[in-house]
């Protein structure tokens, strides 16, 4: 497993890499969900690069940038025999040297749902993702379905800024009780952890009710009814998969999206209605 710490080191290493090249951008704290991306990349690519970088630009004031789990050694051991060819783990100063001020803003899509709660989040994501894509120059980049709005933001920037990469979304990995795997699950205490799968249950109820032809109102009410009392619901909505505009009726491609706080931990999840 090749360890690369600077963009120049990545550029040098790229010359010897087979194509197609797969790329999996991460913030570390790797779990089975990330390994599903590694597996998908392995099935389609001759070489795979993973990046590990906790991107300060996508955290707002008072969010969890400082306490975000960082354990590079554990991440590297997990990747050691996973089939990944190289890990790019840059220092913050290499990515964002003093004076760095460029940003990528995809517009209205970055300001609804997750973007409404976290105003500069998607600008930070879009900026770092474009920079990483320019450094790694992969043929295919892989994102997890759990961060559905992030993937829509990335697809939009790739399309509109003519980035030559194929963006693939890989299905969410779940714990046995339905909870979507996430690096933030480790913040949950025992009671919150027990309550957290109710977000997925609520999304499933909405999906089944819409599928059965019930009205939006009835479907969302039924979904909310199964949420655990500890859950503080932020939103539950049916949206177009590409624009994230709300849909009156279910049709693919769409997501039923949900966000709720369990204690101080905010979790998101969705159901993907594929085309
Ligand atoms: O999904 C993540 O882990 C991050 O948002 C990403 C895509 C690595 C950008 O920092």
PDB file of C-alpha atoms and ligand atoms in Angstrom:
ATOM      1  CA  UNK A   1       0.000   0.000   0.000  1.00  0.00           C
ATOM      2  CA  UNK A   2       1.648   3.161  -1.262  1.00  0.00           C
ATOM      3  CA  UNK A   3       1.410   6.153   1.091  1.00  0.00           C
ATOM      4  CA  UNK A   4       1.341   9.543  -0.578  1.00  0.00           C
ATOM      5  CA  UNK A   5       1.428  12.773   1.385  1.00  0.00           C
ATOM      6  CA  UNK A   6       1.632  15.533  -1.204  1.00  0.00           C
ATOM      7  CA  UNK A   7      -0.147  16.300  -4.474  1.00  0.00           C
ATOM      8  CA  UNK A   8       3.230  16.122  -6.213  1.00  0.00           C
ATOM      9  CA  UNK A   9       3.769  12.595  -4.858  1.00  0.00           C
ATOM     10  CA  UNK A  10       0.353  11.611  -6.271  1.00  0.00           C
ATOM     11  CA  UNK A  11       1.235  13.086  -9.678  1.00  0.00           C
ATOM     12  CA  UNK A  12       4.519  11.132  -9.712  1.00  0.00           C
ATOM     13  CA  UNK A  13       2.815   7.887  -8.641  1.00  0.00           C
ATOM     14  CA  UNK A  14       0.103   8.267 -11.279  1.00  0.00           C
ATOM     15  CA  UNK A  15       2.571   7.644 -14.081  1.00  0.00           C
ATOM     16  CA  UNK A  16       3.000   4.018 -13.029  1.00  0.00           C
ATOM     17  CA  UNK A  17      -0.668   3.319 -12.323  1.00  0.00           C
ATOM     18  CA  UNK A  18      -2.859   1.106 -14.449  1.00  0.00           C
ATOM     19  CA  UNK A  19      -6.119   2.421 -15.881  1.00  0.00           C
ATOM     20  CA  UNK A  20      -9.009   2.588 -15.387  1.00  0.00           C
ATOM     21  CA  UNK A  21      -8.121   4.277 -12.101  1.00  0.00           C
ATOM     22  CA  UNK A  22     -10.742   4.369  -9.347  1.00  0.00           C
ATOM     23  CA  UNK A  23     -10.815   7.006  -6.626  1.00  0.00           C
ATOM     24  CA  UNK A  24     -12.529   6.967  -3.238  1.00  0.00           C
ATOM     25  CA  UNK A  25     -12.354  10.285  -1.365  1.00  0.00           C
ATOM     26  CA  UNK A  26     -12.865   9.850   2.399  1.00  0.00           C
ATOM     27  CA  UNK A  27     -12.340  11.646   5.664  1.00  0.00           C
ATOM     28  CA  UNK A  28     -10.976   8.487   7.286  1.00  0.00           C
ATOM     29  CA  UNK A  29     -12.631   6.773  10.267  1.00  0.00           C
ATOM     30  CA  UNK A  30     -13.165   4.004   7.756  1.00  0.00           C
ATOM     31  CA  UNK A  31     -15.869   1.374   8.216  1.00  0.00           C
ATOM     32  CA  UNK A  32     -17.595  -1.376   6.227  1.00  0.00           C
ATOM     33  CA  UNK A  33     -19.444   1.250   4.184  1.00  0.00           C
ATOM     34  CA  UNK A  34     -16.133   2.551   2.823  1.00  0.00           C
ATOM     35  CA  UNK A  35     -15.004  -1.008   2.121  1.00  0.00           C
ATOM     36  CA  UNK A  36     -18.058  -1.467  -0.107  1.00  0.00           C
ATOM     37  CA  UNK A  37     -16.753   1.465  -2.172  1.00  0.00           C
ATOM     38  CA  UNK A  38     -13.317  -0.164  -2.289  1.00  0.00           C
ATOM     39  CA  UNK A  39     -14.920  -3.399  -3.465  1.00  0.00           C
ATOM     40  CA  UNK A  40     -16.930  -1.624  -6.176  1.00  0.00           C
ATOM     41  CA  UNK A  41     -13.761   0.117  -7.359  1.00  0.00           C
ATOM     42  CA  UNK A  42     -11.864  -3.184  -7.367  1.00  0.00           C
ATOM     43  CA  UNK A  43     -14.495  -4.780  -9.567  1.00  0.00           C
ATOM     44  CA  UNK A  44     -14.231  -2.069 -12.226  1.00  0.00           C
ATOM     45  CA  UNK A  45     -10.768  -0.556 -12.001  1.00  0.00           C
ATOM     46  CA  UNK A  46      -7.203  -1.780 -12.473  1.00  0.00           C
ATOM     47  CA  UNK A  47      -5.940   0.466  -9.648  1.00  0.00           C
ATOM     48  CA  UNK A  48      -7.622   2.372  -6.818  1.00  0.00           C
ATOM     49  CA  UNK A  49      -6.547   5.421  -4.826  1.00  0.00           C
ATOM     50  CA  UNK A  50      -8.226   6.403  -1.551  1.00  0.00           C
ATOM     51  CA  UNK A  51      -7.781   9.805   0.029  1.00  0.00           C
ATOM     52  CA  UNK A  52      -8.001  10.441   3.747  1.00  0.00           C
ATOM     53  CA  UNK A  53      -8.425  14.110   4.585  1.00  0.00           C
ATOM     54  CA  UNK A  54     -10.680  15.725   7.175  1.00  0.00           C
ATOM     55  CA  UNK A  55     -11.627  18.761   5.127  1.00  0.00           C
ATOM     56  CA  UNK A  56     -11.912  21.877   7.316  1.00  0.00           C
ATOM     57  CA  UNK A  57     -13.841  23.763   4.602  1.00  0.00           C
ATOM     58  CA  UNK A  58     -16.935  21.591   4.976  1.00  0.00           C
ATOM     59  CA  UNK A  59     -17.367  22.034   8.736  1.00  0.00           C
ATOM     60  CA  UNK A  60     -19.241  25.019  10.126  1.00  0.00           C
ATOM     61  CA  UNK A  61     -18.503  26.903  13.315  1.00  0.00           C
ATOM     62  CA  UNK A  62     -19.523  24.734  16.280  1.00  0.00           C
ATOM     63  CA  UNK A  63     -19.604  21.536  14.188  1.00  0.00           C
ATOM     64  CA  UNK A  64     -17.482  18.465  14.890  1.00  0.00           C
ATOM     65  CA  UNK A  65     -14.246  19.296  12.981  1.00  0.00           C
ATOM     66  CA  UNK A  66     -12.101  19.069  16.134  1.00  0.00           C
ATOM     67  CA  UNK A  67     -13.704  15.950  17.497  1.00  0.00           C
ATOM     68  CA  UNK A  68     -14.122  14.202  14.125  1.00  0.00           C
ATOM     69  CA  UNK A  69     -12.528  10.740  14.618  1.00  0.00           C
ATOM     70  CA  UNK A  70      -8.964  10.587  13.246  1.00  0.00           C
ATOM     71  CA  UNK A  71      -6.979   7.345  13.386  1.00  0.00           C
ATOM     72  CA  UNK A  72      -4.735   7.118  10.346  1.00  0.00           C
ATOM     73  CA  UNK A  73      -2.997   3.949  11.556  1.00  0.00           C
ATOM     74  CA  UNK A  74      -6.310   2.093  11.960  1.00  0.00           C
ATOM     75  CA  UNK A  75      -7.460   3.329   8.549  1.00  0.00           C
ATOM     76  CA  UNK A  76      -4.223   2.227   6.902  1.00  0.00           C
ATOM     77  CA  UNK A  77      -4.426  -1.243   8.455  1.00  0.00           C
ATOM     78  CA  UNK A  78      -7.988  -1.600   7.219  1.00  0.00           C
ATOM     79  CA  UNK A  79      -6.870  -0.679   3.705  1.00  0.00           C
ATOM     80  CA  UNK A  80      -3.664  -2.733   3.745  1.00  0.00           C
ATOM     81  CA  UNK A  81      -5.151  -5.892   2.224  1.00  0.00           C
ATOM     82  CA  UNK A  82      -8.266  -4.349   0.695  1.00  0.00           C
ATOM     83  CA  UNK A  83      -6.892  -4.088  -2.832  1.00  0.00           C
ATOM     84  CA  UNK A  84      -6.358  -0.305  -2.688  1.00  0.00           C
ATOM     85  CA  UNK A  85      -3.119   0.618  -4.483  1.00  0.00           C
ATOM     86  CA  UNK A  86      -2.355   3.941  -2.779  1.00  0.00           C
ATOM     87  CA  UNK A  87      -3.579   6.221  -0.014  1.00  0.00           C
ATOM     88  CA  UNK A  88      -3.333   9.983  -0.360  1.00  0.00           C
ATOM     89  CA  UNK A  89      -3.294  11.534   3.120  1.00  0.00           C
ATOM     90  CA  UNK A  90      -2.219  15.150   2.689  1.00  0.00           C
ATOM     91  CA  UNK A  91      -1.508  17.684   5.386  1.00  0.00           C
ATOM     92  CA  UNK A  92      -3.884  20.625   5.594  1.00  0.00           C
ATOM     93  CA  UNK A  93      -1.124  23.017   4.487  1.00  0.00           C
ATOM     94  CA  UNK A  94      -0.609  21.027   1.287  1.00  0.00           C
ATOM     95  CA  UNK A  95      -4.301  21.202   0.385  1.00  0.00           C
ATOM     96  CA  UNK A  96      -5.044  24.703   1.635  1.00  0.00           C
ATOM     97  CA  UNK A  97      -1.902  26.794   2.010  1.00  0.00           C
ATOM     98  CA  UNK A  98      -2.237  30.194   3.680  1.00  0.00           C
ATOM     99  CA  UNK A  99      -4.161  32.591   1.434  1.00  0.00           C
ATOM    100  CA  UNK A 100      -6.228  29.863  -0.253  1.00  0.00           C
ATOM    101  CA  UNK A 101      -9.559  31.491  -1.134  1.00  0.00           C
ATOM    102  CA  UNK A 102     -11.082  29.800  -4.210  1.00  0.00           C
ATOM    103  CA  UNK A 103     -14.415  28.058  -3.793  1.00  0.00           C
ATOM    104  CA  UNK A 104     -16.896  26.091  -5.864  1.00  0.00           C
ATOM    105  CA  UNK A 105     -20.581  26.850  -5.375  1.00  0.00           C
ATOM    106  CA  UNK A 106     -23.142  24.740  -7.244  1.00  0.00           C
ATOM    107  CA  UNK A 107     -26.053  27.077  -6.442  1.00  0.00           C
ATOM    108  CA  UNK A 108     -29.477  26.446  -4.942  1.00  0.00           C
ATOM    109  CA  UNK A 109     -28.967  22.699  -4.501  1.00  0.00           C
ATOM    110  CA  UNK A 110     -26.283  23.465  -1.941  1.00  0.00           C
ATOM    111  CA  UNK A 111     -28.694  25.479   0.182  1.00  0.00           C
ATOM    112  CA  UNK A 112     -31.614  23.114   0.771  1.00  0.00           C
ATOM    113  CA  UNK A 113     -31.870  20.227   3.281  1.00  0.00           C
ATOM    114  CA  UNK A 114     -28.300  19.546   4.505  1.00  0.00           C
ATOM    115  CA  UNK A 115     -27.270  22.864   2.972  1.00  0.00           C
ATOM    116  CA  UNK A 116     -29.971  24.736   4.892  1.00  0.00           C
ATOM    117  CA  UNK A 117     -28.723  23.375   8.207  1.00  0.00           C
ATOM    118  CA  UNK A 118     -25.035  23.595   7.242  1.00  0.00           C
ATOM    119  CA  UNK A 119     -24.771  26.763   5.112  1.00  0.00           C
ATOM    120  CA  UNK A 120     -21.188  26.434   3.785  1.00  0.00           C
ATOM    121  CA  UNK A 121     -20.985  22.665   3.899  1.00  0.00           C
ATOM    122  CA  UNK A 122     -21.491  21.850   0.225  1.00  0.00           C
ATOM    123  CA  UNK A 123     -19.255  24.690  -0.915  1.00  0.00           C
ATOM    124  CA  UNK A 124     -16.521  23.079   1.180  1.00  0.00           C
ATOM    125  CA  UNK A 125     -17.303  19.625  -0.184  1.00  0.00           C
ATOM    126  CA  UNK A 126     -17.443  20.797  -3.819  1.00  0.00           C
ATOM    127  CA  UNK A 127     -14.174  22.726  -3.458  1.00  0.00           C
ATOM    128  CA  UNK A 128     -12.206  19.863  -1.923  1.00  0.00           C
ATOM    129  CA  UNK A 129     -13.712  17.249  -4.267  1.00  0.00           C
ATOM    130  CA  UNK A 130     -12.827  19.257  -7.371  1.00  0.00           C
ATOM    131  CA  UNK A 131      -9.308  19.779  -6.031  1.00  0.00           C
ATOM    132  CA  UNK A 132      -8.915  16.059  -5.255  1.00  0.00           C
ATOM    133  CA  UNK A 133     -10.249  15.118  -8.704  1.00  0.00           C
ATOM    134  CA  UNK A 134      -7.702  17.461 -10.289  1.00  0.00           C
ATOM    135  CA  UNK A 135      -4.869  15.923  -8.273  1.00  0.00           C
ATOM    136  CA  UNK A 136      -5.826  12.251  -8.701  1.00  0.00           C
ATOM    137  CA  UNK A 137      -7.366  12.479 -12.202  1.00  0.00           C
ATOM    138  CA  UNK A 138      -9.294   9.217 -11.816  1.00  0.00           C
ATOM    139  CA  UNK A 139     -11.515   7.564 -14.424  1.00  0.00           C
ATOM    140  CA  UNK A 140     -14.222   6.686 -11.891  1.00  0.00           C
ATOM    141  CA  UNK A 141     -14.940   8.299  -8.508  1.00  0.00           C
ATOM    142  CA  UNK A 142     -17.046   6.429  -5.950  1.00  0.00           C
ATOM    143  CA  UNK A 143     -19.421   7.942  -3.378  1.00  0.00           C
ATOM    144  CA  UNK A 144     -21.692   6.343  -0.801  1.00  0.00           C
ATOM    145  CA  UNK A 145     -25.464   6.610  -1.166  1.00  0.00           C
ATOM    146  CA  UNK A 146     -25.883   7.726   2.457  1.00  0.00           C
ATOM    147  CA  UNK A 147     -24.648  11.197   1.547  1.00  0.00           C
ATOM    148  CA  UNK A 148     -27.110  11.443  -1.319  1.00  0.00           C
ATOM    149  CA  UNK A 149     -27.186  15.229  -1.531  1.00  0.00           C
ATOM    150  CA  UNK A 150     -23.383  15.338  -1.574  1.00  0.00           C
ATOM    151  CA  UNK A 151     -23.395  12.946  -4.527  1.00  0.00           C
ATOM    152  CA  UNK A 152     -25.903  15.159  -6.380  1.00  0.00           C
ATOM    153  CA  UNK A 153     -23.702  18.205  -5.717  1.00  0.00           C
ATOM    154  CA  UNK A 154     -20.678  16.321  -7.074  1.00  0.00           C
ATOM    155  CA  UNK A 155     -22.550  15.076 -10.162  1.00  0.00           C
ATOM    156  CA  UNK A 156     -23.650  18.654 -10.871  1.00  0.00           C
ATOM    157  CA  UNK A 157     -20.170  20.131 -10.533  1.00  0.00           C
ATOM    158  CA  UNK A 158     -18.651  17.360 -12.657  1.00  0.00           C
ATOM    159  CA  UNK A 159     -21.260  17.923 -15.376  1.00  0.00           C
ATOM    160  CA  UNK A 160     -21.207  21.711 -15.314  1.00  0.00           C
ATOM    161  CA  UNK A 161     -17.434  22.130 -15.007  1.00  0.00           C
ATOM    162  CA  UNK A 162     -16.749  19.379 -17.583  1.00  0.00           C
ATOM    163  CA  UNK A 163     -14.645  17.188 -15.306  1.00  0.00           C
ATOM    164  CA  UNK A 164     -13.741  14.006 -17.182  1.00  0.00           C
ATOM    165  CA  UNK A 165     -14.757  11.449 -14.568  1.00  0.00           C
ATOM    166  CA  UNK A 166     -17.569   8.963 -14.120  1.00  0.00           C
ATOM    167  CA  UNK A 167     -19.359   9.438 -10.752  1.00  0.00           C
ATOM    168  CA  UNK A 168     -20.753   6.273  -9.210  1.00  0.00           C
ATOM    169  CA  UNK A 169     -23.051   5.922  -6.233  1.00  0.00           C
ATOM    170  CA  UNK A 170     -22.713   2.759  -4.132  1.00  0.00           C
ATOM    171  CA  UNK A 171     -25.585   1.457  -1.990  1.00  0.00           C
ATOM    172  CA  UNK A 172     -25.555   2.244   1.741  1.00  0.00           C
ATOM    173  CA  UNK A 173     -24.213  -0.479   4.038  1.00  0.00           C
ATOM    174  CA  UNK A 174     -26.334  -1.049   7.143  1.00  0.00           C
ATOM    175  CA  UNK A 175     -25.970  -2.540  10.588  1.00  0.00           C
ATOM    176  CA  UNK A 176     -28.210  -5.577  11.197  1.00  0.00           C
ATOM    177  CA  UNK A 177     -30.911  -3.335  12.735  1.00  0.00           C
ATOM    178  CA  UNK A 178     -31.021  -1.070   9.678  1.00  0.00           C
ATOM    179  CA  UNK A 179     -28.868   1.831  10.922  1.00  0.00           C
ATOM    180  CA  UNK A 180     -26.856   3.251   8.027  1.00  0.00           C
ATOM    181  CA  UNK A 181     -23.119   2.870   8.630  1.00  0.00           C
ATOM    182  CA  UNK A 182     -21.482   6.205   9.356  1.00  0.00           C
ATOM    183  CA  UNK A 183     -18.325   7.430  11.034  1.00  0.00           C
ATOM    184  CA  UNK A 184     -20.575   9.560  13.265  1.00  0.00           C
ATOM    185  CA  UNK A 185     -22.423   6.534  14.725  1.00  0.00           C
ATOM    186  CA  UNK A 186     -19.588   6.229  17.235  1.00  0.00           C
ATOM    187  CA  UNK A 187     -20.784   9.457  18.907  1.00  0.00           C
ATOM    188  CA  UNK A 188     -24.084   7.800  19.943  1.00  0.00           C
ATOM    189  CA  UNK A 189     -24.553   6.660  23.540  1.00  0.00           C
ATOM    190  CA  UNK A 190     -26.364   3.402  24.228  1.00  0.00           C
ATOM    191  CA  UNK A 191     -29.861   4.872  24.312  1.00  0.00           C
ATOM    192  CA  UNK A 192     -29.316   6.974  21.210  1.00  0.00           C
ATOM    193  CA  UNK A 193     -27.816   4.002  19.372  1.00  0.00           C
ATOM    194  CA  UNK A 194     -30.936   1.966  20.196  1.00  0.00           C
ATOM    195  CA  UNK A 195     -33.174   4.780  18.917  1.00  0.00           C
ATOM    196  CA  UNK A 196     -31.191   5.588  15.756  1.00  0.00           C
ATOM    197  CA  UNK A 197     -32.490   2.755  13.483  1.00  0.00           C
ATOM    198  CA  UNK A 198     -35.955   4.330  13.701  1.00  0.00           C
ATOM    199  CA  UNK A 199     -34.804   6.878  11.099  1.00  0.00           C
ATOM    200  CA  UNK A 200     -34.368   4.093   8.547  1.00  0.00           C
ATOM    201  CA  UNK A 201     -37.658   2.523   9.661  1.00  0.00           C
ATOM    202  CA  UNK A 202     -39.429   5.853   9.082  1.00  0.00           C
ATOM    203  CA  UNK A 203     -37.961   6.146   5.572  1.00  0.00           C
ATOM    204  CA  UNK A 204     -39.024   2.606   4.756  1.00  0.00           C
ATOM    205  CA  UNK A 205     -42.567   3.243   5.918  1.00  0.00           C
ATOM    206  CA  UNK A 206     -42.772   6.365   3.748  1.00  0.00           C
ATOM    207  CA  UNK A 207     -41.469   4.373   0.780  1.00  0.00           C
ATOM    208  CA  UNK A 208     -43.905   1.495   1.265  1.00  0.00           C
ATOM    209  CA  UNK A 209     -46.850   3.818   1.748  1.00  0.00           C
ATOM    210  CA  UNK A 210     -46.036   5.852  -1.368  1.00  0.00           C
ATOM    211  CA  UNK A 211     -45.545   2.619  -3.291  1.00  0.00           C
ATOM    212  CA  UNK A 212     -48.988   1.509  -2.154  1.00  0.00           C
ATOM    213  CA  UNK A 213     -50.452   4.723  -3.586  1.00  0.00           C
ATOM    214  CA  UNK A 214     -51.102   6.569  -0.317  1.00  0.00           C
ATOM    215  CA  UNK A 215     -50.969  10.374  -0.368  1.00  0.00           C
ATOM    216  CA  UNK A 216     -47.727  12.180   0.542  1.00  0.00           C
ATOM    217  CA  UNK A 217     -49.411  13.493   3.655  1.00  0.00           C
ATOM    218  CA  UNK A 218     -50.480  10.049   4.862  1.00  0.00           C
ATOM    219  CA  UNK A 219     -47.132   8.467   3.956  1.00  0.00           C
ATOM    220  CA  UNK A 220     -45.052  11.082   5.795  1.00  0.00           C
ATOM    221  CA  UNK A 221     -47.366  10.989   8.829  1.00  0.00           C
ATOM    222  CA  UNK A 222     -46.983   7.202   9.017  1.00  0.00           C
ATOM    223  CA  UNK A 223     -43.209   7.547   8.715  1.00  0.00           C
ATOM    224  CA  UNK A 224     -42.998  10.131  11.482  1.00  0.00           C
ATOM    225  CA  UNK A 225     -45.118   7.940  13.722  1.00  0.00           C
ATOM    226  CA  UNK A 226     -42.450   5.204  13.880  1.00  0.00           C
ATOM    227  CA  UNK A 227     -39.623   7.575  14.846  1.00  0.00           C
ATOM    228  CA  UNK A 228     -38.282   6.932  18.344  1.00  0.00           C
ATOM    229  CA  UNK A 229     -39.244   9.650  20.877  1.00  0.00           C
ATOM    230  CA  UNK A 230     -35.523  10.473  21.269  1.00  0.00           C
ATOM    231  CA  UNK A 231     -35.297  11.449  17.595  1.00  0.00           C
ATOM    232  CA  UNK A 232     -35.508  15.148  16.819  1.00  0.00           C
ATOM    233  CA  UNK A 233     -36.633  15.112  13.212  1.00  0.00           C
ATOM    234  CA  UNK A 234     -35.157  17.743  10.951  1.00  0.00           C
ATOM    235  CA  UNK A 235     -36.711  16.725   7.625  1.00  0.00           C
ATOM    236  CA  UNK A 236     -38.336  13.815   5.835  1.00  0.00           C
ATOM    237  CA  UNK A 237     -38.911  14.421   2.122  1.00  0.00           C
ATOM    238  CA  UNK A 238     -39.235  12.950  -1.349  1.00  0.00           C
ATOM    239  CA  UNK A 239     -36.834  14.602  -3.810  1.00  0.00           C
ATOM    240  CA  UNK A 240     -35.577  14.302  -7.358  1.00  0.00           C
ATOM    241  CA  UNK A 241     -32.223  12.484  -7.274  1.00  0.00           C
ATOM    242  CA  UNK A 242     -30.439  15.048  -9.449  1.00  0.00           C
ATOM    243  CA  UNK A 243     -31.914  18.412  -8.450  1.00  0.00           C
ATOM    244  CA  UNK A 244     -33.008  17.686  -4.874  1.00  0.00           C
ATOM    245  CA  UNK A 245     -36.257  19.515  -5.573  1.00  0.00           C
ATOM    246  CA  UNK A 246     -39.241  18.030  -3.775  1.00  0.00           C
ATOM    247  CA  UNK A 247     -41.506  15.717  -5.760  1.00  0.00           C
ATOM    248  CA  UNK A 248     -45.261  15.504  -5.467  1.00  0.00           C
ATOM    249  CA  UNK A 249     -45.252  11.931  -6.708  1.00  0.00           C
ATOM    250  CA  UNK A 250     -42.775   9.127  -6.438  1.00  0.00           C
ATOM    251  CA  UNK A 251     -40.932   8.308  -9.658  1.00  0.00           C
ATOM    252  CA  UNK A 252     -37.331   7.325 -10.339  1.00  0.00           C
ATOM    253  CA  UNK A 253     -34.673   8.590 -10.001  1.00  0.00           C
ATOM    254  CA  UNK A 254     -35.481   9.929  -6.545  1.00  0.00           C
ATOM    255  CA  UNK A 255     -34.512   9.743  -2.914  1.00  0.00           C
ATOM    256  CA  UNK A 256     -36.669   9.692   0.174  1.00  0.00           C
ATOM    257  CA  UNK A 257     -34.373  11.612   2.496  1.00  0.00           C
ATOM    258  CA  UNK A 258     -34.398  12.050   6.253  1.00  0.00           C
ATOM    259  CA  UNK A 259     -32.319  13.756   8.943  1.00  0.00           C
ATOM    260  CA  UNK A 260     -32.756  13.572  12.688  1.00  0.00           C
ATOM    261  CA  UNK A 261     -30.709  14.348  15.766  1.00  0.00           C
ATOM    262  CA  UNK A 262     -30.191  11.741  18.467  1.00  0.00           C
ATOM    263  CA  UNK A 263     -28.784  13.709  21.375  1.00  0.00           C
ATOM    264  CA  UNK A 264     -26.077  15.933  19.900  1.00  0.00           C
ATOM    265  CA  UNK A 265     -25.490  13.629  16.926  1.00  0.00           C
ATOM    266  CA  UNK A 266     -27.259  14.441  13.684  1.00  0.00           C
ATOM    267  CA  UNK A 267     -27.794  11.464  11.378  1.00  0.00           C
ATOM    268  CA  UNK A 268     -28.954  11.363   7.785  1.00  0.00           C
ATOM    269  CA  UNK A 269     -30.270   8.480   5.725  1.00  0.00           C
ATOM    270  CA  UNK A 270     -32.263   7.863   2.564  1.00  0.00           C
ATOM    271  CA  UNK A 271     -33.958   5.359   0.315  1.00  0.00           C
ATOM    272  CA  UNK A 272     -32.804   5.378  -3.263  1.00  0.00           C
ATOM    273  CA  UNK A 273     -35.492   4.969  -5.901  1.00  0.00           C
ATOM    274  CA  UNK A 274     -33.388   3.967  -8.857  1.00  0.00           C
ATOM    275  CA  UNK A 275     -34.138   4.632 -12.489  1.00  0.00           C
TER     276      UNK A 275
HETATM  277  O1  LIG B   1     -18.069  12.030   2.257  1.00  0.00           O
HETATM  278  C1  LIG B   1     -16.986  12.414   2.730  1.00  0.00           C
HETATM  279  O2  LIG B   1     -16.293  11.690   3.427  1.00  0.00           O
HETATM  280  C2  LIG B   1     -16.491  13.824   2.430  1.00  0.00           C
HETATM  281  O3  LIG B   1     -17.547  14.700   2.350  1.00  0.00           O
HETATM  282  C3  LIG B   1     -15.605  13.902   1.169  1.00  0.00           C
HETATM  283  C4  LIG B   1     -16.363  13.485  -0.075  1.00  0.00           C
HETATM  284  C5  LIG B   1     -14.390  13.010   1.366  1.00  0.00           C
HETATM  285  C6  LIG B   1     -15.113  15.329   0.956  1.00  0.00           C
HETATM  286  O4  LIG B   1     -14.372  15.789   2.033  1.00  0.00           O
END
